[in-house]
Amino acid sequence: MESWIPEPSTRLPLTLGTFTSSILPPIVCLYATALLVLLPRTLWIRLALWPITLYLAFRASITVDMVKGLPLDPDDFAYMNQVLVLAMANVGMLSSIWSLQTTPYRRTDQSGGLLLDALDLTANMRGIGWSWSTGLKLPKETRNMSSQSSFLFSTFRSLFIQLLFADSFLLAVQSFEGIFAPVGATIFDSSLPPIPRYIRSSCITFLTGMGIYHIISIYYALATIIALTILPRGPKNNTMQWPPLFQSPWCTTSIAEFWSQRWHQLFRYVFINFGGVPFYLVFGRIGAVFGTFFASGVFHAIGLWGMGRGTDFVRITGFFLMMAVGITLEFAFKYVMGRRVGGILGWIWSALWIIGWGNMLVEAWLSRGMAGTILLPDRWRPSLKLLAFAKANLM
Protein backbone atom coordinates (compact mmCIF):
# COMPACT_ATOMS: atom_id res chain seq x y z
CA MET A 1 0.00 0.00 0.00
CA GLU A 2 1.33 3.43 -0.95
CA SER A 3 2.50 5.51 1.99
CA TRP A 4 0.20 8.33 3.06
CA ILE A 5 3.27 10.56 3.06
CA PRO A 6 4.75 10.47 -0.45
CA GLU A 7 8.46 10.50 -1.14
CA PRO A 8 10.01 14.00 -1.28
CA SER A 9 11.01 13.34 -4.89
CA THR A 10 7.33 13.34 -5.88
CA ARG A 11 6.73 16.91 -4.68
CA LEU A 12 5.65 19.35 -7.37
CA PRO A 13 7.71 22.44 -8.26
CA LEU A 14 6.59 25.83 -7.03
CA THR A 15 4.56 27.49 -9.77
CA LEU A 16 1.66 29.89 -9.84
CA GLY A 17 -0.61 26.85 -10.13
CA THR A 18 0.85 24.94 -7.16
CA PHE A 19 0.95 28.12 -5.10
CA THR A 20 -2.73 28.86 -5.67
CA SER A 21 -3.84 25.23 -5.32
CA SER A 22 -1.63 24.08 -2.44
CA ILE A 23 -0.01 26.92 -0.48
CA LEU A 24 -2.65 29.65 -0.66
CA PRO A 25 -5.70 27.61 0.58
CA PRO A 26 -4.40 26.96 4.15
CA ILE A 27 -3.39 30.63 4.42
CA VAL A 28 -6.88 31.70 3.34
CA CYS A 29 -8.41 29.31 5.87
CA LEU A 30 -6.18 30.71 8.61
CA TYR A 31 -7.26 34.23 7.69
CA ALA A 32 -10.90 33.13 7.79
CA THR A 33 -10.34 31.67 11.25
CA ALA A 34 -8.72 34.94 12.32
CA LEU A 35 -11.83 36.79 11.16
CA LEU A 36 -14.09 34.42 13.07
CA VAL A 37 -12.11 34.51 16.31
CA LEU A 38 -12.66 38.27 16.42
CA LEU A 39 -16.42 37.80 16.33
CA PRO A 40 -18.73 36.42 19.06
CA ARG A 41 -20.64 33.15 18.73
CA THR A 42 -18.43 31.66 16.01
CA LEU A 43 -17.00 28.70 17.96
CA TRP A 44 -18.85 26.02 15.99
CA ILE A 45 -17.94 27.55 12.64
CA ARG A 46 -14.29 27.64 13.66
CA LEU A 47 -14.43 24.05 14.83
CA ALA A 48 -15.88 23.02 11.47
CA LEU A 49 -13.14 24.88 9.58
CA TRP A 50 -10.36 23.57 11.82
CA PRO A 51 -9.81 20.07 10.29
CA ILE A 52 -9.99 21.53 6.79
CA THR A 53 -7.20 23.98 7.63
CA LEU A 54 -5.07 21.22 9.17
CA TYR A 55 -5.50 19.01 6.12
CA LEU A 56 -4.66 21.79 3.68
CA ALA A 57 -1.55 22.78 5.67
CA PHE A 58 -0.40 19.17 5.74
CA ARG A 59 -1.06 18.77 2.01
CA ALA A 60 0.99 21.87 1.21
CA SER A 61 3.88 20.47 3.26
CA ILE A 62 4.05 17.20 1.33
CA THR A 63 3.16 18.27 -2.21
CA VAL A 64 5.26 21.37 -3.02
CA ASP A 65 9.02 21.65 -3.48
CA MET A 66 10.09 25.28 -3.22
CA VAL A 67 13.22 24.90 -5.38
CA LYS A 68 12.40 22.11 -7.84
CA GLY A 69 12.24 23.46 -11.36
CA LEU A 70 14.02 26.70 -10.51
CA PRO A 71 17.39 27.57 -12.12
CA LEU A 72 19.06 26.78 -8.79
CA ASP A 73 20.88 23.80 -7.34
CA PRO A 74 18.22 22.17 -5.11
CA ASP A 75 20.88 21.16 -2.58
CA ASP A 76 21.99 24.78 -2.17
CA PHE A 77 18.50 26.01 -1.27
CA ALA A 78 16.93 22.94 0.36
CA TYR A 79 16.28 24.98 3.52
CA MET A 80 13.48 26.75 1.66
CA ASN A 81 11.42 23.57 2.01
CA GLN A 82 12.14 23.65 5.72
CA VAL A 83 10.79 27.20 5.82
CA LEU A 84 7.63 26.06 4.00
CA VAL A 85 6.97 23.20 6.42
CA LEU A 86 7.60 25.43 9.45
CA ALA A 87 5.16 27.98 8.02
CA MET A 88 2.51 25.30 7.49
CA ALA A 89 3.12 23.90 10.98
CA ASN A 90 2.58 27.39 12.34
CA VAL A 91 -0.67 27.64 10.35
CA GLY A 92 -1.81 24.39 11.93
CA MET A 93 -0.91 25.48 15.46
CA LEU A 94 -2.50 28.91 15.17
CA SER A 95 -5.69 27.51 13.63
CA SER A 96 -5.89 25.00 16.48
CA ILE A 97 -5.53 27.67 19.15
CA TRP A 98 -8.01 30.03 17.50
CA SER A 99 -10.53 27.29 16.78
CA LEU A 100 -10.71 26.38 20.47
CA GLN A 101 -10.83 29.96 21.72
CA THR A 102 -14.10 30.46 23.63
CA THR A 103 -14.09 34.27 23.76
CA PRO A 104 -13.22 36.71 20.95
CA TYR A 105 -9.77 38.23 20.86
CA ARG A 106 -9.61 41.95 21.48
CA ARG A 107 -7.19 44.71 20.56
CA THR A 108 -5.38 46.70 23.23
CA ASP A 109 -4.80 49.58 20.82
CA GLN A 110 -6.80 51.25 18.07
CA SER A 111 -8.61 48.91 15.67
CA GLY A 112 -8.09 49.13 11.93
CA GLY A 113 -11.41 47.49 11.15
CA LEU A 114 -12.32 43.82 11.07
CA LEU A 115 -10.53 42.92 7.83
CA LEU A 116 -7.27 44.66 8.76
CA ASP A 117 -7.43 43.37 12.32
CA ALA A 118 -7.74 39.81 11.02
CA LEU A 119 -4.79 40.39 8.68
CA ASP A 120 -2.75 41.74 11.58
CA LEU A 121 -3.72 38.80 13.78
CA THR A 122 -2.62 36.39 11.05
CA ALA A 123 0.80 37.97 10.63
CA ASN A 124 1.47 39.40 14.11
CA MET A 125 3.17 36.38 15.64
CA ARG A 126 4.22 38.11 18.85
CA GLY A 127 0.77 39.57 19.46
CA ILE A 128 1.88 43.18 19.72
CA GLY A 129 -1.25 45.18 20.53
CA TRP A 130 -3.38 42.13 21.34
CA SER A 131 -4.84 40.95 24.62
CA TRP A 132 -3.28 37.49 24.35
CA SER A 133 0.34 38.67 24.37
CA THR A 134 0.61 39.08 28.16
CA GLY A 135 4.14 38.78 29.50
CA LEU A 136 5.78 39.56 26.15
CA LYS A 137 9.11 41.37 26.52
CA LEU A 138 10.14 43.49 23.56
CA PRO A 139 13.74 44.54 22.84
CA LYS A 140 14.65 48.20 22.91
CA GLU A 141 14.46 49.92 19.52
CA THR A 142 17.80 51.08 18.11
CA ARG A 143 16.76 52.26 14.64
CA ASN A 144 15.94 55.83 13.69
CA MET A 145 12.32 56.47 14.72
CA SER A 146 12.08 60.15 13.76
CA SER A 147 9.99 59.33 10.67
CA GLN A 148 8.82 56.32 8.70
CA SER A 149 11.28 57.05 5.89
CA SER A 150 14.16 57.23 8.37
CA PHE A 151 13.00 53.99 9.96
CA LEU A 152 12.85 52.29 6.56
CA PHE A 153 16.33 53.52 5.69
CA SER A 154 17.65 52.14 9.00
CA THR A 155 15.92 48.84 8.29
CA PHE A 156 17.40 48.66 4.78
CA ARG A 157 20.84 49.35 6.20
CA SER A 158 20.31 46.68 8.86
CA LEU A 159 19.19 44.22 6.18
CA PHE A 160 22.42 44.54 4.22
CA ILE A 161 24.54 44.32 7.37
CA GLN A 162 22.67 41.23 8.49
CA LEU A 163 23.13 39.67 5.06
CA LEU A 164 26.87 40.26 5.21
CA PHE A 165 27.17 38.76 8.67
CA ALA A 166 24.88 35.81 7.92
CA ASP A 167 26.84 34.90 4.81
CA SER A 168 30.15 35.36 6.65
CA PHE A 169 29.15 33.06 9.49
CA LEU A 170 27.88 30.52 6.97
CA LEU A 171 31.19 30.71 5.12
CA ALA A 172 33.03 30.23 8.43
CA VAL A 173 31.04 27.05 9.11
CA GLN A 174 31.66 25.81 5.58
CA SER A 175 35.40 26.37 5.97
CA PHE A 176 35.67 23.43 8.38
CA GLU A 177 36.89 20.38 6.52
CA GLY A 178 34.10 18.10 5.33
CA ILE A 179 31.26 20.32 6.57
CA PHE A 180 30.38 21.88 3.20
CA ALA A 181 28.60 18.79 1.88
CA PRO A 182 25.08 19.04 0.43
CA VAL A 183 24.28 15.51 1.58
CA GLY A 184 25.34 16.29 5.14
CA ALA A 185 28.39 15.86 7.36
CA THR A 186 29.01 15.36 11.06
CA ILE A 187 30.45 18.18 13.16
CA PHE A 188 32.46 15.66 15.20
CA ASP A 189 35.91 14.79 13.85
CA SER A 190 36.56 11.25 15.06
CA SER A 191 40.27 11.58 14.25
CA LEU A 192 40.70 14.12 17.07
CA PRO A 193 40.99 13.35 20.80
CA PRO A 194 37.76 14.04 22.77
CA ILE A 195 38.64 17.54 24.05
CA PRO A 196 39.81 19.01 20.71
CA ARG A 197 36.91 17.21 19.02
CA TYR A 198 34.32 18.93 21.19
CA ILE A 199 36.08 22.28 21.08
CA ARG A 200 35.88 22.06 17.29
CA SER A 201 32.22 21.00 17.28
CA SER A 202 31.36 23.75 19.79
CA CYS A 203 33.00 26.36 17.55
CA ILE A 204 30.88 25.10 14.65
CA THR A 205 27.82 25.20 16.91
CA PHE A 206 28.48 28.81 17.95
CA LEU A 207 29.07 29.94 14.37
CA THR A 208 25.90 28.17 13.23
CA GLY A 209 23.88 29.83 15.98
CA MET A 210 25.16 33.25 15.01
CA GLY A 211 24.35 32.54 11.37
CA ILE A 212 20.79 31.56 12.27
CA TYR A 213 20.44 34.73 14.34
CA HIS A 214 21.35 36.87 11.34
CA ILE A 215 19.27 34.84 8.86
CA ILE A 216 16.13 35.25 10.98
CA SER A 217 16.91 38.96 11.26
CA ILE A 218 17.09 39.17 7.45
CA TYR A 219 13.62 37.68 7.03
CA TYR A 220 12.22 40.00 9.68
CA ALA A 221 13.77 43.07 8.06
CA LEU A 222 12.24 42.06 4.73
CA ALA A 223 8.83 41.60 6.37
CA THR A 224 9.16 45.03 8.01
CA ILE A 225 9.98 46.73 4.72
CA ILE A 226 7.11 45.01 2.90
CA ALA A 227 4.61 45.86 5.61
CA LEU A 228 5.56 49.53 5.70
CA THR A 229 5.66 50.06 1.94
CA ILE A 230 3.12 47.72 0.33
CA LEU A 231 0.37 46.73 2.75
CA PRO A 232 -2.61 49.05 3.36
CA ARG A 233 -1.94 51.63 6.01
CA GLY A 234 -3.68 51.33 9.34
CA PRO A 235 -3.10 51.88 13.04
CA LYS A 236 -0.86 48.81 13.23
CA ASN A 237 1.09 49.53 10.08
CA ASN A 238 3.61 51.92 11.59
CA THR A 239 7.13 51.81 12.91
CA MET A 240 6.08 51.22 16.52
CA GLN A 241 4.70 47.80 15.58
CA TRP A 242 8.01 46.47 14.23
CA PRO A 243 10.40 46.38 17.20
CA PRO A 244 13.60 44.31 16.96
CA LEU A 245 13.36 40.54 17.26
CA PHE A 246 16.46 39.99 19.37
CA GLN A 247 18.06 41.67 22.34
CA SER A 248 21.79 40.92 22.09
CA PRO A 249 21.48 37.21 22.91
CA TRP A 250 25.26 36.94 23.40
CA CYS A 251 24.90 39.19 26.48
CA THR A 252 22.56 36.88 28.37
CA THR A 253 23.41 36.08 31.98
CA SER A 254 20.99 33.18 32.43
CA ILE A 255 19.30 30.53 30.34
CA ALA A 256 15.86 31.78 31.39
CA GLU A 257 16.76 35.30 30.28
CA PHE A 258 18.06 34.02 26.95
CA TRP A 259 14.86 32.22 26.00
CA SER A 260 12.33 34.58 27.57
CA GLN A 261 13.59 37.89 26.20
CA ARG A 262 16.92 37.83 24.37
CA TRP A 263 16.08 35.24 21.68
CA HIS A 264 13.16 35.93 19.33
CA GLN A 265 9.65 35.38 20.73
CA LEU A 266 7.89 34.59 17.44
CA PHE A 267 6.56 31.21 18.54
CA ARG A 268 6.22 31.93 22.26
CA TYR A 269 2.43 31.93 22.20
CA VAL A 270 1.97 28.70 20.25
CA PHE A 271 4.62 26.79 22.23
CA ILE A 272 3.07 27.86 25.52
CA ASN A 273 -0.41 26.86 24.35
CA PHE A 274 0.62 23.57 22.77
CA GLY A 275 3.07 22.42 25.41
CA GLY A 276 3.21 24.75 28.37
CA VAL A 277 -0.48 24.86 29.28
CA PRO A 278 -1.21 21.10 29.04
CA PHE A 279 1.92 20.20 31.02
CA TYR A 280 1.16 22.90 33.59
CA LEU A 281 -2.26 21.40 34.27
CA VAL A 282 -0.61 18.08 35.14
CA PHE A 283 2.81 18.97 36.54
CA GLY A 284 2.61 22.61 37.59
CA ARG A 285 5.16 25.35 36.89
CA ILE A 286 8.08 23.06 36.08
CA GLY A 287 5.79 21.09 33.80
CA ALA A 288 4.94 24.28 31.93
CA VAL A 289 8.64 24.90 31.26
CA PHE A 290 9.25 21.36 30.00
CA GLY A 291 6.04 21.34 27.97
CA THR A 292 6.89 24.61 26.23
CA PHE A 293 10.35 23.42 25.24
CA PHE A 294 9.01 20.00 24.20
CA ALA A 295 6.59 21.73 21.82
CA SER A 296 9.50 23.76 20.45
CA GLY A 297 11.52 20.58 19.90
CA VAL A 298 8.71 18.86 18.02
CA PHE A 299 8.20 21.98 15.88
CA HIS A 300 11.88 22.16 14.90
CA ALA A 301 12.05 18.42 14.23
CA ILE A 302 9.10 18.71 11.85
CA GLY A 303 10.84 21.61 10.10
CA LEU A 304 14.00 19.57 9.49
CA TRP A 305 11.87 16.79 8.04
CA GLY A 306 10.67 19.29 5.44
CA MET A 307 14.06 19.21 3.73
CA GLY A 308 13.25 15.67 2.56
CA ARG A 309 16.22 14.06 4.28
CA GLY A 310 14.55 12.69 7.36
CA THR A 311 14.72 14.22 10.81
CA ASP A 312 16.37 13.64 14.18
CA PHE A 313 13.67 13.82 16.81
CA VAL A 314 15.89 12.65 19.68
CA ARG A 315 18.69 15.17 19.20
CA ILE A 316 16.48 18.13 18.34
CA THR A 317 13.89 17.61 21.06
CA GLY A 318 16.66 16.57 23.44
CA PHE A 319 18.36 19.95 23.00
CA PHE A 320 15.21 21.87 23.86
CA LEU A 321 14.41 19.64 26.83
CA MET A 322 17.91 20.26 28.17
CA MET A 323 17.13 23.98 28.01
CA ALA A 324 14.20 23.23 30.32
CA VAL A 325 16.57 21.30 32.60
CA GLY A 326 18.91 24.32 32.70
CA ILE A 327 16.08 26.69 33.62
CA THR A 328 14.94 24.26 36.32
CA LEU A 329 18.47 24.27 37.76
CA GLU A 330 18.31 28.07 37.80
CA PHE A 331 15.01 27.88 39.71
CA ALA A 332 16.72 25.59 42.22
CA PHE A 333 19.68 27.97 42.49
CA LYS A 334 17.36 30.87 43.29
CA TYR A 335 15.48 28.79 45.86
CA VAL A 336 18.68 27.74 47.65
CA MET A 337 20.75 30.93 47.29
CA GLY A 338 17.95 33.49 47.42
CA ARG A 339 19.09 35.25 44.25
CA ARG A 340 18.89 34.74 40.50
CA VAL A 341 21.64 33.44 38.28
CA GLY A 342 23.45 36.43 36.79
CA GLY A 343 26.66 38.34 36.30
CA ILE A 344 29.79 37.05 34.61
CA LEU A 345 29.35 33.58 36.13
CA GLY A 346 25.79 33.50 34.79
CA TRP A 347 27.12 34.42 31.36
CA ILE A 348 29.70 31.63 31.47
CA TRP A 349 27.10 29.14 32.71
CA SER A 350 24.61 30.11 29.99
CA ALA A 351 27.19 29.96 27.20
CA LEU A 352 28.52 26.56 28.27
CA TRP A 353 25.05 25.06 28.69
CA ILE A 354 23.49 26.43 25.48
CA ILE A 355 26.50 25.83 23.24
CA GLY A 356 27.37 22.52 24.88
CA TRP A 357 23.93 20.99 24.37
CA GLY A 358 23.63 22.92 21.11
CA ASN A 359 26.08 20.41 19.66
CA MET A 360 23.16 17.96 19.44
CA LEU A 361 20.94 20.39 17.57
CA VAL A 362 23.61 21.50 15.12
CA GLU A 363 24.70 17.91 14.52
CA ALA A 364 21.12 17.04 13.58
CA TRP A 365 20.97 19.97 11.16
CA LEU A 366 24.41 19.74 9.57
CA SER A 367 24.39 15.96 9.24
CA ARG A 368 21.43 16.49 6.90
CA GLY A 369 23.17 19.03 4.73
CA MET A 370 22.19 22.41 6.13
CA ALA A 371 25.80 23.59 5.99
CA GLY A 372 25.73 22.85 2.27
CA THR A 373 23.07 25.48 1.69
CA ILE A 374 23.68 29.09 0.70
CA LEU A 375 21.75 32.34 0.92
CA LEU A 376 22.82 33.66 -2.49
CA PRO A 377 24.53 32.22 -5.57
CA ASP A 378 28.32 32.34 -5.28
CA ARG A 379 28.67 35.26 -7.68
CA TRP A 380 26.53 37.38 -5.34
CA ARG A 381 27.83 36.22 -1.96
CA PRO A 382 29.20 39.27 -0.11
CA SER A 383 31.54 37.17 2.03
CA LEU A 384 33.26 35.73 -1.05
CA LYS A 385 33.59 39.17 -2.62
CA LEU A 386 35.14 40.58 0.56
CA LEU A 387 37.47 37.60 0.80
CA ALA A 388 38.57 38.04 -2.82
CA PHE A 389 39.09 41.78 -2.25
CA ALA A 390 41.19 41.13 0.87
CA LYS A 391 43.38 38.55 -0.91
CA ALA A 392 43.90 40.86 -3.89
CA ASN A 393 45.00 43.75 -1.67
CA LEU A 394 47.12 41.77 0.76
CA MET A 395 49.15 39.93 -1.86
CSV table of N, CA and C in Angstrom, one decimal, residues 322-382:
chain,number,residue,atom,x,y,z
A,322,MET,N,16.8,19.9,27.3
A,322,MET,CA,17.9,20.3,28.2
A,322,MET,C,17.9,21.8,28.5
A,323,MET,N,17.3,22.6,27.6
A,323,MET,CA,17.1,24.0,28.0
A,323,MET,C,16.2,24.1,29.2
A,324,ALA,N,15.1,23.3,29.2
A,324,ALA,CA,14.2,23.2,30.3
A,324,ALA,C,14.9,22.8,31.6
A,325,VAL,N,15.8,21.8,31.4
A,325,VAL,CA,16.6,21.3,32.6
A,325,VAL,C,17.4,22.4,33.2
A,326,GLY,N,18.1,23.2,32.3
A,326,GLY,CA,18.9,24.3,32.7
A,326,GLY,C,18.1,25.4,33.4
A,327,ILE,N,16.9,25.7,32.9
A,327,ILE,CA,16.1,26.7,33.6
A,327,ILE,C,15.6,26.1,35.0
A,328,THR,N,15.3,24.9,35.0
A,328,THR,CA,14.9,24.3,36.3
A,328,THR,C,16.1,24.3,37.3
A,329,LEU,N,17.3,24.1,36.9
A,329,LEU,CA,18.5,24.3,37.8
A,329,LEU,C,18.6,25.7,38.2
A,330,GLU,N,18.3,26.7,37.4
A,330,GLU,CA,18.3,28.1,37.8
A,330,GLU,C,17.2,28.4,38.8
A,331,PHE,N,16.1,27.8,38.7
A,331,PHE,CA,15.0,27.9,39.7
A,331,PHE,C,15.5,27.4,41.0
A,332,ALA,N,16.2,26.2,41.0
A,332,ALA,CA,16.7,25.6,42.2
A,332,ALA,C,17.8,26.5,42.8
A,333,PHE,N,18.6,27.1,42.0
A,333,PHE,CA,19.7,28.0,42.5
A,333,PHE,C,19.1,29.2,43.2
A,334,LYS,N,18.0,29.7,42.7
A,334,LYS,CA,17.4,30.9,43.3
A,334,LYS,C,16.7,30.5,44.6
A,335,TYR,N,16.1,29.3,44.6
A,335,TYR,CA,15.5,28.8,45.9
A,335,TYR,C,16.5,28.6,47.0
A,336,VAL,N,17.7,28.0,46.6
A,336,VAL,CA,18.7,27.7,47.6
A,336,VAL,C,19.5,29.0,48.0
A,337,MET,N,19.9,29.8,47.0
A,337,MET,CA,20.7,30.9,47.3
A,337,MET,C,20.0,32.2,47.5
A,338,GLY,N,18.7,32.3,47.2
A,338,GLY,CA,17.9,33.5,47.4
A,338,GLY,C,18.2,34.6,46.4
A,339,ARG,N,18.8,34.3,45.3
A,339,ARG,CA,19.1,35.3,44.2
A,339,ARG,C,19.1,34.5,42.9
A,340,ARG,N,18.9,35.3,41.8
A,340,ARG,CA,18.9,34.7,40.5
A,340,ARG,C,20.3,34.5,40.0
A,341,VAL,N,20.4,33.6,39.0
A,341,VAL,CA,21.6,33.4,38.3
A,341,VAL,C,21.9,34.7,37.5
A,342,GLY,N,23.1,35.2,37.5
A,342,GLY,CA,23.4,36.4,36.8
A,342,GLY,C,24.9,36.7,36.8
A,343,GLY,N,25.3,37.9,36.3
A,343,GLY,CA,26.7,38.3,36.3
A,343,GLY,C,27.5,37.6,35.3
A,344,ILE,N,28.8,37.7,35.5
A,344,ILE,CA,29.8,37.1,34.6
A,344,ILE,C,29.7,35.5,34.7
A,345,LEU,N,29.5,35.0,36.0
A,345,LEU,CA,29.3,33.6,36.1
A,345,LEU,C,28.1,33.1,35.4
A,346,GLY,N,27.0,33.9,35.5
A,346,GLY,CA,25.8,33.5,34.8
A,346,GLY,C,26.0,33.5,33.3
A,347,TRP,N,26.8,34.4,32.8
A,347,TRP,CA,27.1,34.4,31.4
A,347,TRP,C,27.9,33.2,31.0
A,348,ILE,N,28.9,32.8,31.8
A,348,ILE,CA,29.7,31.6,31.5
A,348,ILE,C,28.8,30.4,31.5
A,349,TRP,N,28.0,30.3,32.6
A,349,TRP,CA,27.1,29.1,32.7
A,349,TRP,C,26.2,29.0,31.5
A,350,SER,N,25.6,30.1,31.1
A,350,SER,CA,24.6,30.1,30.0
A,350,SER,C,25.3,29.7,28.7
A,351,ALA,N,26.5,30.3,28.4
A,351,ALA,CA,27.2,30.0,27.2
A,351,ALA,C,27.6,28.5,27.1
A,352,LEU,N,28.1,28.0,28.3
A,352,LEU,CA,28.5,26.6,28.3
A,352,LEU,C,27.3,25.6,28.1
A,353,TRP,N,26.2,25.9,28.8
A,353,TRP,CA,25.0,25.1,28.7
A,353,TRP,C,24.4,25.1,27.3
A,354,ILE,N,24.2,26.3,26.8
A,354,ILE,CA,23.5,26.4,25.5
A,354,ILE,C,24.4,25.9,24.3
A,355,ILE,N,25.6,26.3,24.3
A,355,ILE,CA,26.5,25.8,23.2
A,355,ILE,C,26.8,24.4,23.4
A,356,GLY,N,27.0,23.9,24.6
A,356,GLY,CA,27.4,22.5,24.9
A,356,GLY,C,26.3,21.6,24.4
A,357,TRP,N,25.0,21.8,24.8
A,357,TRP,CA,23.9,21.0,24.4
A,357,TRP,C,23.5,21.3,22.9
A,358,GLY,N,23.9,22.5,22.5
A,358,GLY,CA,23.6,22.9,21.1
A,358,GLY,C,24.3,22.0,20.1
A,359,ASN,N,25.4,21.4,20.6
A,359,ASN,CA,26.1,20.4,19.7
A,359,ASN,C,25.1,19.4,19.1
A,360,MET,N,24.1,18.9,19.9
A,360,MET,CA,23.2,18.0,19.4
A,360,MET,C,22.3,18.5,18.3
A,361,LEU,N,21.8,19.8,18.5
A,361,LEU,CA,20.9,20.4,17.6
A,361,LEU,C,21.7,20.6,16.3
A,362,VAL,N,22.9,21.2,16.3
A,362,VAL,CA,23.6,21.5,15.1
A,362,VAL,C,24.1,20.2,14.4
A,363,GLU,N,24.4,19.2,15.1
A,363,GLU,CA,24.7,17.9,14.5
A,363,GLU,C,23.5,17.4,13.7
A,364,ALA,N,22.3,17.5,14.3
A,364,ALA,CA,21.1,17.0,13.6
A,364,ALA,C,20.9,17.8,12.3
A,365,TRP,N,21.1,19.1,12.3
A,365,TRP,CA,21.0,20.0,11.2
A,365,TRP,C,22.0,19.7,10.1
A,366,LEU,N,23.3,19.8,10.5
A,366,LEU,CA,24.4,19.7,9.6
A,366,LEU,C,24.6,18.3,9.0
A,367,SER,N,24.3,17.3,9.8
A,367,SER,CA,24.4,16.0,9.2
A,367,SER,C,23.4,15.7,8.1
A,368,ARG,N,22.4,16.6,8.0
A,368,ARG,CA,21.4,16.5,6.9
A,368,ARG,C,21.6,17.6,5.9
A,369,GLY,N,22.8,18.2,5.8
A,369,GLY,CA,23.2,19.0,4.7
A,369,GLY,C,22.9,20.5,4.9
A,370,MET,N,22.5,21.0,6.0
A,370,MET,CA,22.2,22.4,6.1
A,370,MET,C,23.4,23.3,5.9
A,371,ALA,N,24.6,22.8,6.2
A,371,ALA,CA,25.8,23.6,6.0
A,371,ALA,C,26.1,23.7,4.5
A,372,GLY,N,25.5,22.8,3.7
A,372,GLY,CA,25.7,22.9,2.3
A,372,GLY,C,24.8,23.8,1.6
A,373,THR,N,24.0,24.5,2.3
A,373,THR,CA,23.1,25.5,1.7
A,373,THR,C,23.7,26.9,1.7
A,374,ILE,N,23.2,27.7,0.8
A,374,ILE,CA,23.7,29.1,0.7
A,374,ILE,C,22.5,30.1,0.6
A,375,LEU,N,22.8,31.3,1.0
A,375,LEU,CA,21.8,32.3,0.9
A,375,LEU,C,21.6,32.9,-0.5
A,376,LEU,N,22.8,33.1,-1.2
A,376,LEU,CA,22.8,33.7,-2.5
A,376,LEU,C,23.7,32.8,-3.4
A,377,PRO,N,23.6,32.9,-4.7
A,377,PRO,CA,24.5,32.2,-5.6
A,377,PRO,C,25.9,32.8,-5.3
A,378,ASP,N,26.9,32.0,-5.6
A,378,ASP,CA,28.3,32.3,-5.3
A,378,ASP,C,28.7,33.7,-5.9
A,379,ARG,N,28.2,34.0,-7.0
A,379,ARG,CA,28.7,35.3,-7.7
A,379,ARG,C,28.1,36.5,-7.0
A,380,TRP,N,27.1,36.3,-6.1
A,380,TRP,CA,26.5,37.4,-5.3
A,380,TRP,C,26.9,37.4,-3.9
A,381,ARG,N,27.6,36.3,-3.4
A,381,ARG,CA,27.8,36.2,-2.0
A,381,ARG,C,28.8,37.3,-1.5
A,382,PRO,N,28.4,38.2,-0.6
A,382,PRO,CA,29.2,39.3,-0.1
A,382,PRO,C,30.5,38.8,0.6
